[in-house]
Amino acid sequence: MLLNDYLIFIVILASFGNAFVILSLLINQKTRTTFGVFIINIAFIDFLIGAFLKSSFVVEDYFEGQQISGMHCYLMTSFITASPMIKIMIMIVLSLFTLFGSIKKISLDKLLTPENTFVTLLLIWILCGGMSLINHRVLGKHSSSCAVDEELLIISVFAIFLLMGLLIAIHVIIIVIEQVRKVNDTIEMMRTDGVYNNLSVELQREEEEAQMNDKSSKRLIFIISLLFVLFWMPFYSIRAHYEFNDKKHTFDLVIFQLIAYVFGYFNSTVTPIAILVVYPESRILLNKVDWEKFKFWKKF
């Protein structure tokens, strides 16, 4: 009963944390940029590496005529037992998306403008809902053991890749539209007002602010990546090890599972909350809300 109470408390904390992070993404520009890069980066890494791991093992077992193992449900366990070539490819993918999240921040800022934040969140929720629907309809009868038929799991993996491709395509279209709109607005302003000097000063100020935010985002992403490696991966592997090798619900197993819940499933919520409290640029979030820039409501 005590363990269930703790888990319920963690779920409630995660719910409030998710709501607070989403509000900060919608309201504050600096927080929206910083945490938006973090959330998208972690989502890409976790999703793509997970899909790559499962598809690699499934295809390998499929051609060898072996039964799909339940161990494939755990990313860390799959990574430990993978071949050196798969490990190298996973690390390359991880490095590329880490660079994508830190260096290509300007492109991500296009996605996280007030006008596009709601669309971005909506598309992510649709993607997650599609994945859940596939797991429930196609793989639901195997959800207890996570051991599935080869054909069904391959269908699920390909469907996830299609959904991800659709999401990326829509985001690219949004970026292109925003860039074209910005260029047109700039040209129109230069023609009508002729304020070249003011425009240069404004562009220089925005460039300096973007450089400062870029340094802060890189430092924040480094800290989060370090926490991710130090806490999430080891406890995830411990949980997988105990569940597959020790079927007794001992006190140690309960403690390790509780730690895994805290640092694993809710890491993406607890970590932003902790950084939001201690990060200097985010302490005055609620005191500097500019509702005029909150343009989402103006569309209705």
XYZ file of C-alpha atoms in Angstrom, residues 53-262:
210
model
C 16.763 -1.068 -31.650
C 13.476 -2.933 -31.901
C 13.475 -3.037 -35.693
C 17.106 -4.238 -35.795
C 16.506 -7.116 -33.407
C 13.154 -8.020 -34.958
C 14.550 -8.216 -38.494
C 17.520 -10.242 -37.272
C 15.334 -12.723 -35.399
C 12.828 -12.823 -38.250
C 15.375 -13.992 -40.827
C 16.907 -16.449 -38.366
C 13.496 -17.943 -37.637
C 13.696 -17.208 -33.920
C 10.913 -16.094 -31.610
C 10.844 -12.456 -30.590
C 12.137 -12.040 -27.061
C 10.554 -9.876 -24.398
C 14.004 -8.441 -23.681
C 13.550 -6.186 -26.716
C 11.159 -4.024 -24.721
C 14.019 -2.608 -22.668
C 16.301 -0.215 -24.513
C 19.255 -0.503 -22.146
C 19.136 -4.313 -22.127
C 18.919 -4.360 -25.913
C 21.833 -1.949 -26.146
C 24.007 -4.099 -23.862
C 23.311 -7.267 -25.844
C 23.601 -5.609 -29.267
C 26.446 -6.212 -31.667
C 29.313 -3.667 -31.872
C 28.072 -2.396 -35.247
C 24.593 -1.646 -33.864
C 26.131 0.103 -30.844
C 28.250 2.292 -33.121
C 25.234 3.196 -35.269
C 23.187 4.049 -32.166
C 25.928 6.316 -30.837
C 26.139 8.038 -34.240
C 22.376 8.669 -34.218
C 22.574 9.934 -30.632
C 25.421 12.304 -31.514
C 23.674 13.625 -34.634
C 20.467 14.478 -32.812
C 22.386 16.013 -29.913
C 24.135 18.273 -32.430
C 20.809 18.921 -34.136
C 19.282 20.036 -30.863
C 22.144 22.322 -29.837
C 23.555 23.750 -33.077
C 20.413 23.964 -35.217
C 18.531 25.820 -32.521
C 17.454 28.540 -34.907
C 15.385 26.080 -36.922
C 13.798 24.733 -33.746
C 12.907 28.281 -32.702
C 10.751 28.494 -35.812
C 8.711 25.562 -34.515
C 8.354 27.028 -31.037
C 6.992 30.476 -31.835
C 3.716 31.296 -30.026
C 1.772 30.659 -33.225
C 3.305 27.233 -33.801
C 3.703 25.945 -30.244
C 0.127 24.708 -30.043
C 0.418 23.045 -33.450
C 3.690 21.403 -32.421
C 2.232 20.039 -29.179
C -0.889 18.885 -31.002
C 1.150 16.987 -33.598
C 3.274 15.379 -30.890
C 0.136 14.288 -29.039
C -1.317 12.902 -32.288
C 1.918 10.999 -32.853
C 1.861 9.559 -29.337
C -1.819 8.738 -29.688
C -1.180 6.940 -32.980
C 1.577 4.899 -31.392
C -0.685 4.016 -28.446
C -3.491 3.025 -30.812
C -1.152 0.761 -32.768
C 0.118 -0.861 -29.584
C -3.432 -1.358 -28.299
C -5.056 -2.643 -31.497
C -2.167 -4.571 -33.045
C 0.009 -5.543 -30.099
C -2.472 -5.328 -27.239
C -2.870 -9.049 -26.645
C 0.889 -9.365 -26.105
C 1.309 -6.304 -23.907
C 1.720 -8.309 -20.701
C 4.856 -10.131 -21.827
C 6.002 -7.804 -24.635
C 6.752 -10.870 -26.778
C 4.987 -10.452 -30.115
C 4.702 -12.107 -33.480
C 7.265 -11.056 -36.058
C 4.771 -9.754 -38.582
C 2.783 -7.658 -36.116
C 5.842 -6.010 -34.599
C 7.337 -5.206 -38.001
C 4.025 -3.575 -39.001
C 4.118 -1.511 -35.824
C 7.703 -0.366 -36.411
C 6.984 0.694 -39.996
C 3.810 2.498 -38.917
C 5.775 4.420 -36.291
C 8.361 5.420 -38.895
C 5.575 6.654 -41.193
C 4.033 8.734 -38.410
C 7.423 10.192 -37.558
C 8.090 11.035 -41.198
C 4.716 12.765 -41.447
C 5.462 14.830 -38.341
C 8.873 15.892 -39.671
C 7.370 16.789 -43.061
C 4.714 18.994 -41.457
C 7.347 20.700 -39.314
C 9.506 21.396 -42.373
C 6.516 22.951 -44.128
C 5.862 25.146 -41.085
C 9.497 26.297 -41.050
C 9.406 27.184 -44.764
C 6.141 29.102 -44.392
C 7.499 31.051 -41.414
C 10.698 31.958 -43.263
C 8.813 33.137 -46.357
C 6.417 35.166 -44.205
C 9.279 36.788 -42.308
C 11.079 37.759 -45.527
C 7.898 39.247 -46.993
C 7.173 41.219 -43.824
C 10.737 42.571 -43.757
C 10.590 43.674 -47.409
C 7.210 45.322 -46.895
C 8.428 47.191 -43.827
C 11.529 48.448 -45.660
C 9.417 49.674 -48.579
C 6.799 51.495 -46.540
C 8.792 52.924 -43.636
C 12.337 53.092 -44.959
C 13.774 52.660 -41.475
C 17.014 51.006 -42.502
C 18.986 52.165 -39.488
C 16.395 51.009 -36.983
C 16.135 47.702 -38.798
C 19.888 47.169 -38.597
C 19.929 47.967 -34.879
C 17.001 45.622 -34.253
C 18.597 42.802 -36.221
C 21.878 43.275 -34.362
C 20.080 43.193 -31.008
C 18.196 40.025 -31.958
C 21.437 38.412 -33.122
C 23.164 39.181 -29.812
C 20.202 37.836 -27.858
C 20.152 34.695 -30.006
C 23.855 34.119 -29.312
C 23.292 34.452 -25.561
C 20.332 32.069 -25.672
C 22.368 29.658 -27.779
C 25.134 29.517 -25.160
C 22.590 29.006 -22.381
C 20.799 26.287 -24.344
C 24.031 24.431 -25.068
C 25.026 24.561 -21.401
C 21.576 23.408 -20.330
C 21.506 20.570 -22.868
C 24.931 19.423 -21.649
C 23.719 19.326 -18.029
C 20.543 17.459 -18.963
C 22.459 14.970 -21.110
C 24.833 14.342 -18.214
C 21.916 13.731 -15.845
C 20.314 11.496 -18.457
C 23.441 9.332 -18.757
C 24.233 9.239 -15.028
C 20.757 8.439 -13.702
C 18.305 7.248 -16.338
C 20.344 4.591 -18.136
C 21.789 2.745 -15.083
C 18.475 2.507 -13.230
C 16.670 1.436 -16.386
C 19.144 -1.425 -16.836
C 18.844 -2.369 -13.145
C 15.071 -2.534 -13.453
C 15.298 -4.689 -16.567
C 17.842 -6.982 -14.897
C 15.745 -7.529 -11.790
C 12.470 -8.064 -13.629
C 13.907 -10.669 -15.986
C 16.210 -12.471 -13.561
C 14.450 -12.186 -10.218
C 10.750 -13.026 -10.218
C 10.423 -12.591 -6.459
C 8.960 -9.300 -5.319
C 11.601 -8.690 -2.687
C 12.210 -5.427 -0.874
C 15.266 -4.716 -3.039
C 13.230 -5.184 -6.211
C 10.553 -2.791 -4.974
C 13.186 -0.153 -4.138
C 14.883 -0.517 -7.525
C 11.539 -0.265 -9.317
C 10.663 2.870 -7.371
C 14.017 4.427 -8.281
C 13.439 3.437 -11.909
C 10.048 5.173 -11.909
C 11.561 8.379 -10.511
